[in-house]
mmCIF file of C-alpha atoms and ligand atoms in Angstrom:
data_model
loop_
_atom_site.group_PDB
_atom_site.id
_atom_site.type_symbol
_atom_site.label_atom_id
_atom_site.label_comp_id
_atom_site.label_asym_id
_atom_site.label_seq_id
_atom_site.Cartn_x
_atom_site.Cartn_y
_atom_site.Cartn_z
ATOM 1 C CA MET A 1 8.320 21.660 -17.645
ATOM 2 C CA GLU A 2 10.101 24.463 -19.546
ATOM 3 C CA GLU A 3 13.879 24.084 -19.101
ATOM 4 C CA VAL A 4 15.597 27.129 -17.585
ATOM 5 C CA LYS A 5 18.156 28.284 -20.157
ATOM 6 C CA VAL A 6 18.485 32.054 -19.771
ATOM 7 C CA VAL A 7 18.613 33.812 -16.405
ATOM 8 C CA LEU A 8 18.991 37.430 -15.291
ATOM 9 C CA ILE A 9 20.591 37.965 -11.871
ATOM 10 C CA THR A 10 20.639 41.434 -10.331
ATOM 11 C CA GLY A 11 23.542 42.182 -8.014
ATOM 12 C CA GLY A 12 25.681 39.800 -10.050
ATOM 13 C CA SER A 13 29.012 41.573 -9.549
ATOM 14 C CA SER A 14 29.643 40.272 -6.041
ATOM 15 C CA GLY A 15 28.715 37.832 -3.266
ATOM 16 C CA ILE A 16 25.560 35.736 -3.618
ATOM 17 C CA GLY A 17 24.752 37.019 -7.108
ATOM 18 C CA ALA A 18 28.254 36.320 -8.470
ATOM 19 C CA ALA A 19 28.414 32.842 -6.888
ATOM 20 C CA THR A 20 24.941 31.988 -8.193
ATOM 21 C CA ALA A 21 25.826 33.204 -11.691
ATOM 22 C CA ARG A 22 28.915 30.959 -11.790
ATOM 23 C CA LEU A 23 26.986 27.947 -10.517
ATOM 24 C CA LEU A 24 24.075 28.330 -12.933
ATOM 25 C CA ALA A 25 26.482 28.771 -15.849
ATOM 26 C CA ALA A 26 28.319 25.607 -14.771
ATOM 27 C CA HIS A 27 24.927 23.859 -15.044
ATOM 28 C CA GLY A 28 24.432 24.921 -18.640
ATOM 29 C CA MET A 29 22.481 28.137 -18.209
ATOM 30 C CA LYS A 30 23.287 31.436 -19.891
ATOM 31 C CA VAL A 31 23.420 34.056 -17.169
ATOM 32 C CA TYR A 32 23.223 37.837 -17.402
ATOM 33 C CA ALA A 33 24.796 39.267 -14.252
ATOM 34 C CA ALA A 34 23.601 42.844 -13.736
ATOM 35 C CA SER A 35 25.016 45.431 -11.355
ATOM 36 C CA ARG A 36 25.907 49.120 -11.259
ATOM 37 C CA ARG A 37 29.587 48.239 -11.787
ATOM 38 C CA GLY A 38 28.694 45.960 -14.682
ATOM 39 C CA THR A 39 31.709 43.763 -13.954
ATOM 40 C CA LEU A 40 32.279 40.151 -12.868
ATOM 41 C CA GLN A 41 34.324 38.946 -9.888
ATOM 42 C CA THR A 42 35.763 36.193 -12.085
ATOM 43 C CA PRO A 43 35.270 36.158 -15.856
ATOM 44 C CA THR A 44 33.221 33.005 -16.517
ATOM 45 C CA PRO A 45 32.038 31.521 -19.824
ATOM 46 C CA ASP A 46 28.278 31.937 -20.220
ATOM 47 C CA VAL A 47 28.110 34.696 -17.609
ATOM 48 C CA ILE A 48 27.600 38.048 -19.301
ATOM 49 C CA PRO A 49 28.041 41.193 -17.218
ATOM 50 C CA LEU A 50 25.457 43.920 -17.640
ATOM 51 C CA SER A 51 25.575 47.468 -16.368
ATOM 52 C CA MET A 52 22.220 48.160 -14.768
ATOM 53 C CA ASP A 53 21.146 50.173 -11.731
ATOM 54 C CA VAL A 54 17.925 48.695 -10.342
ATOM 55 C CA ASN A 55 16.929 52.212 -9.275
ATOM 56 C CA ASP A 56 16.743 53.234 -12.928
ATOM 57 C CA SER A 57 13.523 51.961 -14.582
ATOM 58 C CA GLU A 58 14.737 52.698 -18.099
ATOM 59 C CA ALA A 59 18.079 50.904 -17.593
ATOM 60 C CA THR A 60 16.215 47.911 -16.153
ATOM 61 C CA ARG A 61 13.762 47.804 -19.051
ATOM 62 C CA LEU A 62 16.608 48.125 -21.590
ATOM 63 C CA ALA A 63 18.621 45.343 -19.941
ATOM 64 C CA VAL A 64 15.665 42.944 -20.222
ATOM 65 C CA ALA A 65 15.053 44.045 -23.841
ATOM 66 C CA HIS A 66 18.732 43.398 -24.608
ATOM 67 C CA ILE A 67 18.548 39.850 -23.226
ATOM 68 C CA LEU A 68 15.360 39.102 -25.163
ATOM 69 C CA GLN A 69 16.900 40.389 -28.361
ATOM 70 C CA ALA A 70 20.116 38.399 -27.880
ATOM 71 C CA GLU A 71 18.564 35.151 -26.622
ATOM 72 C CA GLY A 72 14.957 35.233 -27.805
ATOM 73 C CA ARG A 73 13.879 34.226 -24.289
ATOM 74 C CA LEU A 74 14.262 34.875 -20.576
ATOM 75 C CA ASP A 75 13.352 31.979 -18.316
ATOM 76 C CA ALA A 76 14.124 33.273 -14.847
ATOM 77 C CA VAL A 77 15.152 36.303 -12.840
ATOM 78 C CA VAL A 78 17.025 36.236 -9.542
ATOM 79 C CA VAL A 79 16.098 39.462 -7.769
ATOM 80 C CA ASN A 80 19.142 39.838 -5.564
ATOM 81 C CA ALA A 81 20.620 43.369 -5.719
ATOM 82 C CA GLY A 82 20.703 44.890 -2.274
ATOM 83 C CA ILE A 83 22.400 47.044 0.300
ATOM 84 C CA GLY A 84 22.026 47.346 4.058
ATOM 85 C CA ILE A 85 21.814 50.446 6.205
ATOM 86 C CA TYR A 86 22.776 50.461 9.881
ATOM 87 C CA GLY A 87 21.692 52.715 12.717
ATOM 88 C CA PRO A 88 19.060 53.384 15.371
ATOM 89 C CA ILE A 89 15.539 54.072 14.125
ATOM 90 C CA GLU A 90 15.547 57.171 16.316
ATOM 91 C CA GLY A 91 17.332 59.832 14.299
ATOM 92 C CA THR A 92 17.460 57.965 10.977
ATOM 93 C CA LEU A 93 16.824 60.523 8.262
ATOM 94 C CA GLU A 94 13.894 59.937 5.959
ATOM 95 C CA GLU A 95 16.264 60.059 3.002
ATOM 96 C CA GLU A 96 18.445 57.290 4.508
ATOM 97 C CA ALA A 97 15.419 55.067 5.122
ATOM 98 C CA ARG A 98 14.070 55.781 1.644
ATOM 99 C CA ASN A 99 17.410 54.804 0.077
ATOM 100 C CA GLN A 100 17.159 51.411 1.750
ATOM 101 C CA PHE A 101 13.704 50.882 0.259
ATOM 102 C CA GLU A 102 14.650 52.410 -3.099
ATOM 103 C CA THR A 103 17.249 49.758 -3.935
ATOM 104 C CA ASN A 104 16.035 46.663 -2.091
ATOM 105 C CA TYR A 105 12.284 47.071 -2.560
ATOM 106 C CA PHE A 106 11.452 49.435 -5.422
ATOM 107 C CA GLY A 107 14.511 48.157 -7.311
ATOM 108 C CA ALA A 108 13.138 44.624 -6.935
ATOM 109 C CA ILE A 109 9.712 45.758 -8.158
ATOM 110 C CA LYS A 110 11.254 47.498 -11.185
ATOM 111 C CA THR A 111 13.164 44.322 -12.035
ATOM 112 C CA ILE A 112 10.146 42.046 -11.645
ATOM 113 C CA GLN A 113 7.861 44.370 -13.614
ATOM 114 C CA ALA A 114 10.435 44.592 -16.410
ATOM 115 C CA CYS A 115 10.515 40.777 -16.718
ATOM 116 C CA LEU A 116 6.818 39.975 -16.355
ATOM 117 C CA PRO A 117 5.660 40.899 -19.899
ATOM 118 C CA ALA A 118 8.214 38.485 -21.393
ATOM 119 C CA PHE A 119 7.307 35.749 -18.900
ATOM 120 C CA ARG A 120 3.633 36.235 -19.701
ATOM 121 C CA SER A 121 4.045 36.085 -23.458
ATOM 122 C CA GLN A 122 6.227 32.969 -23.132
ATOM 123 C CA GLY A 123 3.725 31.373 -20.758
ATOM 124 C CA HIS A 124 6.484 30.584 -18.316
ATOM 125 C CA GLY A 125 8.995 32.318 -16.057
ATOM 126 C CA ARG A 126 10.524 32.031 -12.616
ATOM 127 C CA ILE A 127 11.040 34.838 -10.127
ATOM 128 C CA ILE A 128 13.436 34.093 -7.278
ATOM 129 C CA THR A 129 13.666 36.892 -4.735
ATOM 130 C CA VAL A 130 16.614 36.955 -2.356
ATOM 131 C CA CYS A 131 15.100 37.989 0.966
ATOM 132 C CA SER A 132 16.739 37.193 4.319
ATOM 133 C CA VAL A 133 16.044 35.381 7.593
ATOM 134 C CA MET A 134 15.485 38.972 8.664
ATOM 135 C CA SER A 135 12.293 38.822 6.598
ATOM 136 C CA VAL A 136 10.896 36.789 9.511
ATOM 137 C CA LEU A 137 12.971 38.029 12.458
ATOM 138 C CA GLN A 138 14.028 41.538 13.316
ATOM 139 C CA LEU A 139 17.340 42.798 14.674
ATOM 140 C CA PRO A 140 18.091 46.052 16.497
ATOM 141 C CA PHE A 141 19.860 48.789 14.506
ATOM 142 C CA GLN A 142 18.839 47.119 11.263
ATOM 143 C CA GLY A 143 15.194 48.127 11.579
ATOM 144 C CA PHE A 144 14.925 49.423 8.029
ATOM 145 C CA TYR A 145 16.802 46.456 6.559
ATOM 146 C CA SER A 146 14.568 44.034 8.509
ATOM 147 C CA SER A 147 11.493 45.968 7.324
ATOM 148 C CA VAL A 148 12.510 45.973 3.686
ATOM 149 C CA LYS A 149 13.252 42.239 3.731
ATOM 150 C CA ALA A 150 9.865 41.522 5.355
ATOM 151 C CA ALA A 151 8.227 43.671 2.668
ATOM 152 C CA LEU A 152 10.032 41.733 -0.076
ATOM 153 C CA LEU A 153 8.843 38.408 1.316
ATOM 154 C CA SER A 154 5.267 39.722 1.403
ATOM 155 C CA LEU A 155 5.618 40.934 -2.156
ATOM 156 C CA SER A 156 6.926 37.582 -3.389
ATOM 157 C CA GLN A 157 4.130 35.668 -1.674
ATOM 158 C CA SER A 158 1.360 38.009 -2.911
ATOM 159 C CA LEU A 159 2.790 37.807 -6.412
ATOM 160 C CA SER A 160 2.866 33.998 -6.322
ATOM 161 C CA MET A 161 -0.912 34.033 -5.715
ATOM 162 C CA GLU A 162 -1.601 36.696 -8.351
ATOM 163 C CA LEU A 163 0.321 34.679 -10.938
ATOM 164 C CA LYS A 164 -1.480 31.403 -10.253
ATOM 165 C CA GLY A 165 -2.317 29.674 -13.505
ATOM 166 C CA SER A 166 -0.027 31.908 -15.592
ATOM 167 C CA GLY A 167 2.906 29.471 -15.727
ATOM 168 C CA ILE A 168 4.996 32.017 -13.807
ATOM 169 C CA GLN A 169 6.286 30.907 -10.412
ATOM 170 C CA CYS A 170 7.780 32.783 -7.464
ATOM 171 C CA SER A 171 10.151 31.664 -4.752
ATOM 172 C CA ALA A 172 11.625 33.649 -1.865
ATOM 173 C CA ILE A 173 15.053 32.596 -0.562
ATOM 174 C CA LEU A 174 15.826 33.623 3.020
ATOM 175 C CA PRO A 175 19.592 33.382 3.668
ATOM 176 C CA GLY A 176 21.128 33.658 7.116
ATOM 177 C CA ASP A 177 24.648 35.093 7.533
ATOM 178 C CA VAL A 178 26.690 34.868 4.333
ATOM 179 C CA ALA A 179 30.307 36.007 3.963
ATOM 180 C CA THR A 180 30.170 38.527 1.086
ATOM 181 C CA GLY A 181 30.904 42.145 0.246
ATOM 182 C CA PHE A 182 27.660 43.059 2.038
ATOM 183 C CA THR A 183 29.418 43.755 5.356
ATOM 184 C CA GLY A 184 31.933 46.125 3.748
ATOM 185 C CA ALA A 185 29.255 47.860 1.664
ATOM 186 C CA ARG A 186 26.993 48.532 4.687
ATOM 187 C CA LYS A 187 25.932 52.188 4.917
ATOM 188 C CA PHE A 188 26.027 53.792 8.348
ATOM 189 C CA THR A 189 23.389 56.421 9.091
ATOM 190 C CA ALA A 190 24.417 59.805 10.449
ATOM 191 C CA ALA A 191 22.726 58.953 13.780
ATOM 192 C CA SER A 192 24.812 55.777 14.092
ATOM 193 C CA LYS A 193 27.987 57.891 13.965
ATOM 194 C CA ASP A 194 26.911 60.392 16.612
ATOM 195 C CA PRO A 195 29.495 60.163 19.451
ATOM 196 C CA ALA A 196 26.819 61.352 21.924
ATOM 197 C CA SER A 197 24.281 58.724 20.831
ATOM 198 C CA PRO A 198 22.421 57.099 23.747
ATOM 199 C CA TYR A 199 22.772 53.843 21.775
ATOM 200 C CA LYS A 200 26.575 54.083 21.458
ATOM 201 C CA GLU A 201 27.482 51.128 23.685
ATOM 202 C CA GLN A 202 24.596 48.946 22.482
ATOM 203 C CA MET A 203 25.612 49.620 18.876
ATOM 204 C CA GLU A 204 29.283 48.828 19.545
ATOM 205 C CA ARG A 205 28.350 45.409 20.979
ATOM 206 C CA ASN A 206 25.763 44.809 18.269
ATOM 207 C CA LEU A 207 28.005 45.745 15.361
ATOM 208 C CA LYS A 208 30.831 43.570 16.647
ATOM 209 C CA LYS A 209 28.473 40.596 16.774
ATOM 210 C CA ILE A 210 26.775 41.071 13.422
ATOM 211 C CA GLU A 211 30.052 41.719 11.572
ATOM 212 C CA HIS A 212 31.628 38.682 13.234
ATOM 213 C CA ASP A 213 28.626 36.511 12.286
ATOM 214 C CA GLU A 214 28.515 37.772 8.702
ATOM 215 C CA LEU A 215 32.243 37.495 8.034
ATOM 216 C CA GLY A 216 32.261 33.978 9.519
ATOM 217 C CA GLY A 217 28.997 33.133 7.737
ATOM 218 C CA MET A 218 28.323 30.516 5.100
ATOM 219 C CA SER A 219 29.792 30.770 1.641
ATOM 220 C CA PRO A 220 27.601 32.405 -1.024
ATOM 221 C CA GLU A 221 27.751 29.130 -2.959
ATOM 222 C CA VAL A 222 25.360 27.623 -0.371
ATOM 223 C CA ILE A 223 22.729 30.156 -1.429
ATOM 224 C CA GLY A 224 23.632 29.635 -5.090
ATOM 225 C CA ARG A 225 22.926 25.903 -4.677
ATOM 226 C CA ALA A 226 19.555 26.630 -3.050
ATOM 227 C CA ILE A 227 18.652 28.869 -6.001
ATOM 228 C CA LEU A 228 19.845 26.284 -8.539
ATOM 229 C CA LYS A 229 17.735 23.630 -6.825
ATOM 230 C CA GLN A 230 14.605 25.772 -7.184
ATOM 231 C CA LEU A 231 15.342 26.447 -10.856
ATOM 232 C CA GLN A 232 15.640 22.686 -11.454
ATOM 233 C CA ARG A 233 12.357 21.809 -9.714
ATOM 234 C CA ARG A 234 9.095 21.495 -11.599
ATOM 235 C CA HIS A 235 7.325 23.434 -8.837
ATOM 236 C CA MET A 236 9.406 25.959 -6.906
ATOM 237 C CA ALA A 237 8.953 26.220 -3.133
ATOM 238 C CA VAL A 238 7.259 29.466 -2.119
ATOM 239 C CA ARG A 239 9.748 30.102 0.689
ATOM 240 C CA VAL A 240 13.185 28.536 1.276
ATOM 241 C CA ILE A 241 15.507 28.983 4.242
ATOM 242 C CA PRO A 242 18.870 27.440 3.271
ATOM 243 C CA ARG A 243 20.773 25.348 5.833
ATOM 244 C CA LEU A 244 19.262 23.328 8.662
ATOM 245 C CA ASP A 245 20.321 25.601 11.548
ATOM 246 C CA TYR A 246 18.638 28.648 9.971
ATOM 247 C CA LYS A 247 15.575 26.538 9.054
ATOM 248 C CA LEU A 248 15.254 25.669 12.747
ATOM 249 C CA VAL A 249 15.589 29.347 13.686
ATOM 250 C CA GLY A 250 12.818 30.115 11.170
ATOM 251 C CA MET A 251 10.573 27.461 12.758
ATOM 252 C CA LEU A 252 11.237 28.718 16.300
ATOM 253 C CA VAL A 253 10.411 32.288 15.310
ATOM 254 C CA ARG A 254 7.167 31.058 13.793
ATOM 255 C CA PHE A 255 5.959 29.040 16.731
ATOM 256 C CA LEU A 256 7.308 30.795 19.841
ATOM 257 C CA PRO A 257 5.501 33.835 21.284
ATOM 258 C CA ALA A 258 6.844 37.117 19.859
ATOM 259 C CA LYS A 259 7.804 38.280 23.343
ATOM 260 C CA THR A 260 10.036 35.229 23.851
ATOM 261 C CA VAL A 261 11.658 35.659 20.439
ATOM 262 C CA LEU A 262 12.340 39.382 20.925
ATOM 263 C CA SER A 263 13.752 38.869 24.378
ATOM 264 C CA ALA A 264 16.136 36.133 23.103
ATOM 265 C CA LEU A 265 17.226 38.284 20.140
ATOM 266 C CA SER A 266 17.652 41.296 22.389
ATOM 267 C CA ARG A 267 19.927 39.313 24.720
ATOM 268 C CA LEU A 268 22.041 38.197 21.777
ATOM 269 C CA TYR A 269 22.155 41.430 19.792
ATOM 270 C CA ASN A 270 21.860 44.339 22.215
HETATM 271 N N1 NAP B 301 25.452 38.670 3.145
HETATM 272 C C1 NAP B 301 24.473 38.300 3.931
HETATM 273 O O1 NAP B 301 24.703 37.915 5.120
HETATM 274 C C2 NAP B 301 23.056 38.296 3.441
HETATM 275 C C3 NAP B 301 22.087 37.618 4.192
HETATM 276 C C4 NAP B 301 20.768 37.611 3.742
HETATM 277 C C5 NAP B 301 20.421 38.253 2.573
HETATM 278 N N2 NAP B 301 21.374 38.912 1.850
HETATM 279 C C6 NAP B 301 20.943 39.586 0.629
HETATM 280 O O2 NAP B 301 21.624 39.028 -0.468
HETATM 281 C C7 NAP B 301 21.653 39.966 -1.539
HETATM 282 C C8 NAP B 301 23.047 40.027 -2.109
HETATM 283 O O3 NAP B 301 23.930 40.526 -1.125
HETATM 284 P P1 NAP B 301 25.399 39.979 -0.907
HETATM 285 O O4 NAP B 301 25.468 39.464 0.477
HETATM 286 O O5 NAP B 301 25.824 39.128 -2.030
HETATM 287 O O6 NAP B 301 26.174 41.388 -0.880
HETATM 288 P P2 NAP B 301 27.250 42.057 -1.888
HETATM 289 O O7 NAP B 301 28.407 41.152 -2.051
HETATM 290 O O8 NAP B 301 27.451 43.419 -1.367
HETATM 291 O O9 NAP B 301 26.436 42.111 -3.267
HETATM 292 C C9 NAP B 301 25.420 43.053 -3.501
HETATM 293 C C10 NAP B 301 25.214 43.174 -4.989
HETATM 294 O O10 NAP B 301 24.148 44.097 -5.237
HETATM 295 C C11 NAP B 301 24.582 44.998 -6.258
HETATM 296 N N3 NAP B 301 23.859 46.262 -6.141
HETATM 297 C C12 NAP B 301 23.759 47.097 -5.071
HETATM 298 N N4 NAP B 301 23.005 48.159 -5.379
HETATM 299 C C13 NAP B 301 22.610 47.995 -6.675
HETATM 300 C C14 NAP B 301 21.813 48.752 -7.578
HETATM 301 N N5 NAP B 301 21.277 49.933 -7.215
HETATM 302 N N6 NAP B 301 21.614 48.270 -8.824
HETATM 303 C C15 NAP B 301 22.161 47.114 -9.217
HETATM 304 N N7 NAP B 301 22.919 46.343 -8.420
HETATM 305 C C16 NAP B 301 23.139 46.783 -7.170
HETATM 306 C C17 NAP B 301 26.093 45.139 -6.028
HETATM 307 O O11 NAP B 301 26.778 45.518 -7.215
HETATM 308 P P3 NAP B 301 27.192 47.040 -7.575
HETATM 309 O O12 NAP B 301 27.727 47.652 -6.308
HETATM 310 O O13 NAP B 301 28.202 46.867 -8.667
HETATM 311 O O14 NAP B 301 25.946 47.675 -8.064
HETATM 312 C C18 NAP B 301 26.442 43.685 -5.718
HETATM 313 O O15 NAP B 301 26.605 42.941 -6.905
HETATM 314 C C19 NAP B 301 21.178 41.302 -0.954
HETATM 315 O O16 NAP B 301 19.825 41.521 -1.324
HETATM 316 C C20 NAP B 301 21.276 41.065 0.551
HETATM 317 O O17 NAP B 301 20.363 41.856 1.261
HETATM 318 C C21 NAP B 301 22.681 38.934 2.258
#
């Protein structure tokens, strides 16, 4: 098994990406933490900040080229950069929905495609995609976020089959609520701010619950440990839901009828 020595993490300036970068570096890996800000939450030896917008193909390609030039290798990429938009599907502008997909989906594709040639010529590489439990369950007023996370999970699983026999492995991590900058960075659609919205009361209840759950959620280190574990395994798991309670939720969603699941989620989140 090829030891993982050099890792690129997108969205490394905050939250899950920053915690994962620190943890991997503490386990002897050299980590390039990329973000638009290009800064680190806490300066850490062996974590190198990179300025890189995943929406910019050229910047993404150059960042990977820079790592290869400096290190002579790239063993893994953690595809983590993401934002969340909030609002009712009715009235969401096409541009708002496209922005959600631009960063979380097309940004992920740009990152993966920038890394694949190096992984292929090395004969090894690991692609860990940070999805969400919302890849397998949907919540109201986060319809586009749920959709983009489901799309990312599909992408990761299709890719894992395409890459069979290449020495390149894929793993999708599906976190539940994590206390990070994600809540504060959430983008509200114009329709969500409409004082005459027919969804006004539903959204008020919903937002209170999701913000409460996120801010009281698990620490990003829990997700960092799940990622580290995959990087240390000979064969990565195709899909990982960290923490037992969320694993159980994932199993319930899989085996219960969709109608039952949606009615339970609707009671909790509407
Ligand atoms: N928090 C949760 O409850 C939760 C649950 C499940 C999944 N997730 C997923 O976990 C991932 C990380 O989120 P987080 O919770 O750690 O939130 P966060 O603290 O807001 O971190 C998001 C990171 O993404 C970066 N980013 C955003 N847009 C970018 C772009 N265009 N190019 C490059 N970097 C970009 C941000 O840095 P800059 O602003 O400097 O670019 C930041 O480093 C996301 O994909 C999110 O969907 C989060």
